[in-house]
Amino acid sequence: KRAIGLPGDTIAVRDGYLWLNGARVPTTTPASLNREAHDRGPERPARYEEMLPDGYAHAVHNLTDLGALDNFGPYIVPPGFIFFMGDNRDNSLDSRWAGMGPVPVENLIGRAELIYFVRPGCDPSACMSRWLKPLHH
């Protein structure tokens, strides 16, 4: 998951796009991807980059603008909490989900630096390229 909101920030999602403190987060033009997704068969998500206010850009995959969490908020992040969202926006149980919510700051222990496990049965061309590689540039 990616930290999207700090205490006091207002988070919203409208038609699949992230809004932070009343402004839509800028994105690049979506590109269509084709991928196999488990036993559900092919998926065709849109992939685009989101540019957060600190200048950091990251990839987002969006399957539909009609997903259960494609319209969310506005939600004000309470003091002592951080709001997280997954990059695979339509397949992520993140802070938008009532069963998760924001994460208490004291639960943060560090930054993820590498992947050390890939799920069994994962296609090597899709998964192994990430094996033991940094998660950031």
mmCIF file of C-alpha atoms in Angstrom:
data_model
loop_
_atom_site.group_PDB
_atom_site.id
_atom_site.type_symbol
_atom_site.label_atom_id
_atom_site.label_comp_id
_atom_site.label_asym_id
_atom_site.label_seq_id
_atom_site.Cartn_x
_atom_site.Cartn_y
_atom_site.Cartn_z
ATOM 1 C CA LYS A 1 0.000 0.000 0.000
ATOM 2 C CA ARG A 2 1.055 3.589 -0.550
ATOM 3 C CA ALA A 3 0.720 6.421 2.002
ATOM 4 C CA ILE A 4 -1.708 8.876 0.398
ATOM 5 C CA GLY A 5 -2.916 11.018 3.303
ATOM 6 C CA LEU A 6 -1.425 12.425 6.486
ATOM 7 C CA PRO A 7 -3.337 13.616 9.569
ATOM 8 C CA GLY A 8 -5.704 16.440 8.600
ATOM 9 C CA ASP A 9 -5.690 15.638 4.866
ATOM 10 C CA THR A 10 -9.031 15.214 3.110
ATOM 11 C CA ILE A 11 -9.161 12.143 0.852
ATOM 12 C CA ALA A 12 -11.794 11.455 -1.788
ATOM 13 C CA VAL A 13 -12.105 9.274 -4.876
ATOM 14 C CA ARG A 14 -14.443 10.360 -7.670
ATOM 15 C CA ASP A 15 -15.034 8.127 -10.689
ATOM 16 C CA GLY A 16 -11.814 6.266 -9.859
ATOM 17 C CA TYR A 17 -9.576 9.346 -9.543
ATOM 18 C CA LEU A 18 -7.910 10.430 -6.309
ATOM 19 C CA TRP A 19 -8.673 13.846 -4.829
ATOM 20 C CA LEU A 20 -6.428 15.225 -2.090
ATOM 21 C CA ASN A 21 -7.446 18.271 -0.058
ATOM 22 C CA GLY A 22 -10.082 19.289 -2.593
ATOM 23 C CA ALA A 23 -7.892 19.001 -5.709
ATOM 24 C CA ARG A 24 -7.790 16.135 -8.169
ATOM 25 C CA VAL A 25 -4.356 14.514 -8.176
ATOM 26 C CA PRO A 26 -2.865 14.974 -11.671
ATOM 27 C CA THR A 27 -2.419 11.863 -13.803
ATOM 28 C CA THR A 28 -0.849 10.931 -17.093
ATOM 29 C CA THR A 29 -2.956 9.682 -19.995
ATOM 30 C CA PRO A 30 -4.033 6.087 -19.268
ATOM 31 C CA ALA A 31 -2.510 3.275 -21.326
ATOM 32 C CA SER A 32 -4.339 -0.021 -21.775
ATOM 33 C CA LEU A 33 -2.662 -3.196 -20.464
ATOM 34 C CA ASN A 34 -3.461 -6.854 -21.096
ATOM 35 C CA ARG A 35 -2.672 -9.309 -18.322
ATOM 36 C CA GLU A 36 -3.718 -12.702 -17.004
ATOM 37 C CA ALA A 37 -5.201 -12.396 -13.535
ATOM 38 C CA HIS A 38 -5.346 -15.677 -11.654
ATOM 39 C CA ASP A 39 -8.223 -17.935 -12.753
ATOM 40 C CA ARG A 40 -10.455 -15.032 -13.840
ATOM 41 C CA GLY A 41 -8.797 -14.851 -17.223
ATOM 42 C CA PRO A 42 -7.509 -11.741 -18.972
ATOM 43 C CA GLU A 43 -7.865 -8.274 -17.492
ATOM 44 C CA ARG A 44 -7.442 -4.999 -19.343
ATOM 45 C CA PRO A 45 -6.665 -2.346 -16.753
ATOM 46 C CA ALA A 46 -5.751 1.219 -17.522
ATOM 47 C CA ARG A 47 -2.282 2.116 -16.238
ATOM 48 C CA TYR A 48 -1.377 5.707 -15.500
ATOM 49 C CA GLU A 49 0.950 7.670 -13.261
ATOM 50 C CA GLU A 50 -0.393 9.722 -10.337
ATOM 51 C CA MET A 51 1.646 12.769 -9.315
ATOM 52 C CA LEU A 52 1.364 13.413 -5.588
ATOM 53 C CA PRO A 53 1.898 16.952 -4.239
ATOM 54 C CA ASP A 54 5.476 16.202 -3.131
ATOM 55 C CA GLY A 55 6.378 15.559 -6.793
ATOM 56 C CA TYR A 56 6.506 11.779 -6.438
ATOM 57 C CA ALA A 57 4.879 9.875 -9.331
ATOM 58 C CA HIS A 58 3.757 6.270 -9.088
ATOM 59 C CA ALA A 59 1.880 3.789 -11.281
ATOM 60 C CA VAL A 60 -1.802 3.029 -10.712
ATOM 61 C CA HIS A 61 -3.859 0.254 -12.325
ATOM 62 C CA ASN A 62 -7.583 0.860 -12.742
ATOM 63 C CA LEU A 63 -9.947 -1.902 -13.904
ATOM 64 C CA THR A 64 -13.210 0.037 -13.879
ATOM 65 C CA ASP A 65 -14.686 3.364 -12.867
ATOM 66 C CA LEU A 66 -17.709 1.526 -11.478
ATOM 67 C CA GLY A 67 -15.941 -0.367 -8.669
ATOM 68 C CA ALA A 68 -17.180 -0.446 -5.095
ATOM 69 C CA LEU A 69 -14.485 2.015 -3.928
ATOM 70 C CA ASP A 70 -14.304 4.240 -7.041
ATOM 71 C CA ASN A 71 -16.412 6.836 -5.245
ATOM 72 C CA PHE A 72 -15.300 7.401 -1.671
ATOM 73 C CA GLY A 73 -15.257 10.220 0.843
ATOM 74 C CA PRO A 74 -14.547 12.935 1.495
ATOM 75 C CA TYR A 75 -12.696 11.525 4.499
ATOM 76 C CA ILE A 76 -10.533 13.571 6.867
ATOM 77 C CA VAL A 77 -7.540 11.606 8.156
ATOM 78 C CA PRO A 78 -7.685 11.767 11.970
ATOM 79 C CA PRO A 79 -4.731 12.840 14.134
ATOM 80 C CA GLY A 80 -2.214 10.040 14.665
ATOM 81 C CA PHE A 81 -3.233 8.096 11.527
ATOM 82 C CA ILE A 82 -2.083 7.674 7.910
ATOM 83 C CA PHE A 83 -4.361 6.852 4.969
ATOM 84 C CA PHE A 84 -3.109 4.153 2.582
ATOM 85 C CA MET A 85 -4.293 3.109 -0.883
ATOM 86 C CA GLY A 86 -3.227 0.226 -3.081
ATOM 87 C CA ASP A 87 -1.870 0.867 -6.564
ATOM 88 C CA ASN A 88 -4.269 -1.732 -7.997
ATOM 89 C CA ARG A 89 -7.227 0.465 -7.101
ATOM 90 C CA ASP A 90 -10.074 -1.939 -7.881
ATOM 91 C CA ASN A 91 -8.472 -4.931 -6.172
ATOM 92 C CA SER A 92 -7.106 -3.534 -2.926
ATOM 93 C CA LEU A 93 -8.438 -3.672 0.599
ATOM 94 C CA ASP A 94 -6.923 -0.414 1.754
ATOM 95 C CA SER A 95 -7.902 2.502 4.003
ATOM 96 C CA ARG A 96 -11.058 3.105 1.926
ATOM 97 C CA TRP A 97 -12.408 -0.247 3.103
ATOM 98 C CA ALA A 98 -14.428 -0.159 6.342
ATOM 99 C CA GLY A 99 -12.644 -3.324 7.573
ATOM 100 C CA MET A 100 -9.253 -1.588 7.355
ATOM 101 C CA GLY A 101 -9.472 2.177 7.758
ATOM 102 C CA PRO A 102 -6.491 4.437 8.361
ATOM 103 C CA VAL A 103 -3.369 3.024 10.007
ATOM 104 C CA PRO A 104 -2.152 4.295 13.401
ATOM 105 C CA VAL A 105 1.250 5.988 13.072
ATOM 106 C CA GLU A 106 2.643 3.779 15.848
ATOM 107 C CA ASN A 107 2.032 0.707 13.648
ATOM 108 C CA LEU A 108 4.566 1.915 11.075
ATOM 109 C CA ILE A 109 7.915 0.224 11.557
ATOM 110 C CA GLY A 110 9.794 1.103 8.375
ATOM 111 C CA ARG A 111 9.763 1.397 4.627
ATOM 112 C CA ALA A 112 9.428 -1.643 2.338
ATOM 113 C CA GLU A 113 12.696 -1.983 0.438
ATOM 114 C CA LEU A 114 12.408 -5.274 -1.460
ATOM 115 C CA ILE A 115 10.200 -8.240 -2.228
ATOM 116 C CA TYR A 116 11.456 -11.459 -0.655
ATOM 117 C CA PHE A 117 8.561 -13.777 -1.523
ATOM 118 C CA VAL A 118 6.634 -14.422 -4.703
ATOM 119 C CA ARG A 119 3.434 -16.432 -4.488
ATOM 120 C CA PRO A 120 3.769 -20.072 -5.665
ATOM 121 C CA GLY A 121 2.485 -20.685 -9.182
ATOM 122 C CA CYS A 122 3.136 -17.121 -10.281
ATOM 123 C CA ASP A 123 4.194 -16.900 -13.935
ATOM 124 C CA PRO A 124 7.969 -16.214 -13.869
ATOM 125 C CA SER A 125 7.787 -13.683 -16.683
ATOM 126 C CA ALA A 126 5.326 -11.630 -14.636
ATOM 127 C CA CYS A 127 6.580 -12.217 -11.098
ATOM 128 C CA MET A 128 10.218 -13.201 -10.972
ATOM 129 C CA SER A 129 11.383 -9.983 -12.577
ATOM 130 C CA ARG A 130 10.566 -8.353 -9.205
ATOM 131 C CA TRP A 131 12.367 -11.020 -7.113
ATOM 132 C CA LEU A 132 14.720 -9.316 -4.649
ATOM 133 C CA LYS A 133 14.648 -5.978 -6.448
ATOM 134 C CA PRO A 134 14.114 -2.556 -4.861
ATOM 135 C CA LEU A 135 10.527 -1.303 -4.797
ATOM 136 C CA HIS A 136 11.522 2.290 -5.558
ATOM 137 C CA HIS A 137 13.767 3.978 -8.108
#
